[in-house]
CSV table of C-alpha atoms and ligand atoms in Angstrom, one decimal:
chain,number,residue,atom,x,y,z
A,1,MET,CA,0.0,0.0,0.0
A,2,HIS,CA,1.5,3.3,-0.9
A,3,ALA,CA,0.6,6.7,0.5
A,4,GLU,CA,-1.6,9.0,-1.7
A,5,GLN,CA,0.4,11.8,-3.2
A,6,VAL,CA,-1.1,15.1,-2.1
A,7,GLU,CA,-0.1,18.3,-3.7
A,8,TYR,CA,-0.1,21.0,-1.1
A,9,SER,CA,0.1,24.7,-1.7
A,10,PRO,CA,3.5,26.3,-0.9
A,11,THR,CA,2.0,27.8,2.3
A,12,PHE,CA,0.7,24.4,3.5
A,13,SER,CA,4.0,22.8,2.7
A,14,GLU,CA,5.9,25.5,4.8
A,15,ILE,CA,3.5,25.0,7.7
A,16,LEU,CA,3.9,21.2,7.6
A,17,ALA,CA,7.7,21.6,7.6
A,18,ASN,CA,7.4,23.9,10.6
A,19,ASN,CA,5.3,21.3,12.3
A,20,ARG,CA,7.8,18.5,11.6
A,21,ALA,CA,10.6,20.6,13.1
A,22,PHE,CA,8.4,21.5,16.1
A,23,VAL,CA,7.5,17.9,16.9
A,24,GLY,CA,11.1,16.8,16.2
A,25,GLN,CA,12.3,19.3,18.9
A,26,GLY,CA,10.0,17.7,21.5
A,27,GLY,CA,6.7,19.4,20.7
A,28,ALA,CA,4.7,21.5,23.1
A,29,GLY,CA,5.9,20.3,26.5
A,30,GLU,CA,3.7,20.6,29.6
A,31,ARG,CA,0.1,21.4,28.7
A,32,PRO,CA,-3.1,22.6,30.5
A,33,GLU,CA,-5.1,19.5,31.5
A,34,THR,CA,-8.5,20.6,30.1
A,35,GLY,CA,-10.1,23.0,27.7
A,36,ARG,CA,-12.1,24.6,30.5
A,37,PRO,CA,-10.7,28.1,30.7
A,38,ALA,CA,-8.9,28.6,34.1
A,39,LYS,CA,-10.1,32.2,34.3
A,40,GLN,CA,-13.7,31.2,33.3
A,41,LEU,CA,-13.3,33.8,30.6
A,42,ALA,CA,-14.4,33.9,27.0
A,43,ILE,CA,-13.2,36.5,24.5
A,44,VAL,CA,-14.9,37.5,21.3
A,45,THR,CA,-12.5,39.3,19.1
A,46,CYS,CA,-11.5,39.7,15.4
A,47,MET,CA,-9.7,37.4,13.1
A,48,ASP,CA,-7.1,40.1,12.3
A,49,ALA,CA,-3.7,38.4,11.9
A,50,ARG,CA,-2.0,41.0,14.1
A,51,LEU,CA,-3.9,39.8,17.2
A,52,THR,CA,-2.3,36.3,17.3
A,53,GLU,CA,0.5,37.2,19.7
A,54,LEU,CA,-0.6,40.7,20.7
A,55,LEU,CA,-3.9,39.8,22.3
A,56,PRO,CA,-2.7,37.2,24.8
A,57,GLN,CA,0.4,39.3,25.6
A,58,ALA,CA,-1.6,42.5,26.1
A,59,LEU,CA,-4.2,40.7,28.3
A,60,GLY,CA,-1.7,38.6,30.3
A,61,ILE,CA,-3.4,35.3,29.3
A,62,ARG,CA,-1.8,32.0,28.4
A,63,ASP,CA,-2.9,28.7,27.0
A,64,GLY,CA,-5.7,27.3,29.2
A,65,ASP,CA,-6.9,30.7,30.5
A,66,ALA,CA,-9.6,31.7,28.1
A,67,ALA,CA,-11.9,30.5,25.3
A,68,LEU,CA,-11.1,32.6,22.2
A,69,ILE,CA,-13.8,33.2,19.6
A,70,GLN,CA,-12.5,35.0,16.6
A,71,VAL,CA,-14.8,36.4,13.9
A,72,ALA,CA,-14.5,39.2,11.4
A,73,GLY,CA,-15.0,42.5,13.3
A,74,ALA,CA,-15.6,40.7,16.6
A,75,THR,CA,-19.2,41.1,15.5
A,76,ILE,CA,-22.1,38.9,16.6
A,77,VAL,CA,-24.1,39.0,13.4
A,78,ASN,CA,-26.7,36.4,14.2
A,79,PRO,CA,-28.0,35.4,17.7
A,80,TYR,CA,-27.8,31.8,16.6
A,81,GLY,CA,-24.7,32.0,14.4
A,82,GLU,CA,-21.4,30.4,15.1
A,83,ALA,CA,-20.0,33.0,17.4
A,84,MET,CA,-23.1,33.0,19.7
A,85,ARG,CA,-23.2,29.2,19.5
A,86,SER,CA,-19.6,29.1,20.7
A,87,LEU,CA,-20.4,31.5,23.6
A,88,ILE,CA,-23.4,29.4,24.7
A,89,VAL,CA,-21.3,26.3,24.6
A,90,ALA,CA,-18.5,28.1,26.6
A,91,ILE,CA,-21.0,29.2,29.2
A,92,ALA,CA,-22.9,25.9,29.5
A,93,GLU,CA,-20.1,23.4,29.0
A,94,LEU,CA,-16.8,25.1,29.8
A,95,GLY,CA,-17.9,27.1,32.9
A,96,VAL,CA,-17.4,30.6,31.5
A,97,THR,CA,-18.8,33.4,33.7
A,98,ASP,CA,-17.1,36.4,32.1
A,99,VAL,CA,-17.3,37.5,28.4
A,100,MET,CA,-15.2,40.2,26.9
A,101,VAL,CA,-15.9,41.6,23.4
A,102,ILE,CA,-12.8,43.2,22.0
A,103,GLY,CA,-12.8,45.1,18.7
A,104,HIS,CA,-9.6,46.6,17.4
A,105,THR,CA,-8.4,49.8,15.7
A,106,ASP,CA,-7.7,49.7,12.0
A,107,CYS,CA,-10.2,46.8,11.5
A,108,GLY,CA,-10.8,45.6,8.0
A,109,THR,CA,-14.5,45.1,8.7
A,110,CYS,CA,-14.9,48.9,9.4
A,111,GLY,CA,-16.4,50.5,6.3
A,112,MET,CA,-16.6,47.2,4.4
A,113,GLU,CA,-19.2,47.4,1.6
A,114,ALA,CA,-21.0,44.3,0.2
A,115,LYS,CA,-20.9,45.8,-3.3
A,116,HIS,CA,-17.1,46.2,-3.2
A,117,LEU,CA,-16.5,42.8,-1.6
A,118,LEU,CA,-18.6,41.0,-4.2
A,119,ALA,CA,-16.8,42.8,-7.0
A,120,THR,CA,-13.5,41.6,-5.6
A,121,LEU,CA,-14.8,38.0,-5.4
A,122,GLU,CA,-15.9,38.2,-9.0
A,123,GLN,CA,-12.4,39.4,-10.0
A,124,ALA,CA,-11.1,36.3,-8.1
A,125,GLY,CA,-13.2,34.0,-10.3
A,126,VAL,CA,-16.7,33.8,-8.8
A,127,PRO,CA,-19.1,34.0,-11.7
A,128,HIS,CA,-21.3,37.1,-11.8
A,129,ASP,CA,-24.4,34.8,-12.2
A,130,ALA,CA,-23.5,33.0,-9.0
A,131,VAL,CA,-23.3,36.3,-7.1
A,132,GLU,CA,-26.7,37.3,-8.4
A,133,THR,CA,-28.2,33.9,-7.6
A,134,GLU,CA,-26.9,34.1,-4.0
A,135,LEU,CA,-28.2,37.6,-3.4
A,136,ALA,CA,-31.6,36.5,-4.7
A,137,ARG,CA,-31.7,33.3,-2.7
A,138,GLU,CA,-30.4,34.6,0.6
A,139,PRO,CA,-32.0,38.0,1.6
A,140,ARG,CA,-29.5,38.4,4.5
A,141,ALA,CA,-26.4,38.0,2.3
A,142,ARG,CA,-25.9,41.7,1.6
A,143,ASP,CA,-26.3,42.7,5.3
A,144,VAL,CA,-23.9,39.9,6.5
A,145,LEU,CA,-21.3,41.1,4.0
A,146,THR,CA,-21.5,44.7,5.1
A,147,GLY,CA,-19.2,46.0,7.8
A,148,PHE,CA,-19.7,48.6,10.5
A,149,ASN,CA,-19.1,52.3,10.6
A,150,ARG,CA,-17.9,53.0,14.1
A,151,LEU,CA,-15.9,50.5,16.1
A,152,GLU,CA,-17.3,51.4,19.5
A,153,ASP,CA,-20.9,51.2,18.3
A,154,GLU,CA,-20.3,47.8,16.8
A,155,VAL,CA,-18.7,46.5,20.0
A,156,ALA,CA,-21.6,47.9,22.1
A,157,ARG,CA,-24.1,46.2,19.7
A,158,SER,CA,-22.4,42.8,20.1
A,159,VAL,CA,-22.3,43.3,23.9
A,160,ARG,CA,-26.0,44.1,24.0
A,161,THR,CA,-26.8,41.0,21.7
A,162,ILE,CA,-25.0,38.8,24.2
A,163,ARG,CA,-26.4,40.4,27.3
A,164,SER,CA,-30.0,40.2,26.0
A,165,HIS,CA,-29.7,36.7,24.6
A,166,PRO,CA,-32.5,34.6,26.1
A,167,LEU,CA,-30.1,31.7,26.7
A,168,VAL,CA,-27.4,33.7,28.4
A,169,PRO,CA,-27.8,33.6,32.3
A,170,GLY,CA,-28.1,37.1,33.9
A,171,SER,CA,-25.1,36.2,36.2
A,172,VAL,CA,-22.7,36.2,33.2
A,173,ALA,CA,-20.6,39.4,33.1
A,174,VAL,CA,-20.4,40.9,29.6
A,175,SER,CA,-18.3,43.9,28.7
A,176,GLY,CA,-16.9,45.6,25.6
A,177,PHE,CA,-13.5,47.0,24.9
A,178,THR,CA,-11.3,48.2,22.0
A,179,ILE,CA,-7.7,47.3,21.7
A,180,ASN,CA,-5.1,49.5,19.9
A,181,ILE,CA,-3.6,47.2,17.3
A,182,GLN,CA,-0.3,49.1,17.6
A,183,THR,CA,0.2,49.5,21.3
A,184,GLY,CA,-2.1,46.8,22.7
A,185,GLU,CA,-3.8,49.2,25.0
A,186,LEU,CA,-7.4,48.3,26.0
A,187,ALA,CA,-10.1,50.9,26.3
A,188,PRO,CA,-13.6,50.3,27.7
A,189,VAL,CA,-16.6,50.8,25.5
A,190,ASP,CA,-19.8,52.4,26.9
A,191,VAL,CA,-22.8,50.1,26.2
B,201,LIG,ZN1,-10.6,43.3,12.5
């Protein structure tokens, strides 16, 4: 039996080589015992690639401390979408009692327009007909693909969505913040 030949992209190949080196050097060492966050904390934040190291450093958290939920703009778009589902699971199954929503400065979701985004996707090879079909089929598509205007307003909106969710216990603390993507400084958001 011979292994199936898989053609990976250059990026995948690089990551896989990194992983072989990592494992070859002994791997991760001592690990937290469970996925239950030790600080009983969940964080909803953006997928921005600059947050990968900055966020845990700026907050003083390490592996095992917090459940991280990363979605574009740190926005809870849908009360039963993936981000909210993750939060409900974190509260019910992982013992989370505190939820921080952390938007960031210079966020790509700020000012994002569905029209521009769809045009870019067409340039990348999505047929125009497919775009038109999706917009006709899914009335929420345009809203979902539209970003926000003001960071603080968007964070506040997500905080309110979580606080007022019928399946979130009133005892759960939910607050909103912005993080400066250059300095890592947190600022509270009035809700
Ligand atoms: Zn962002």
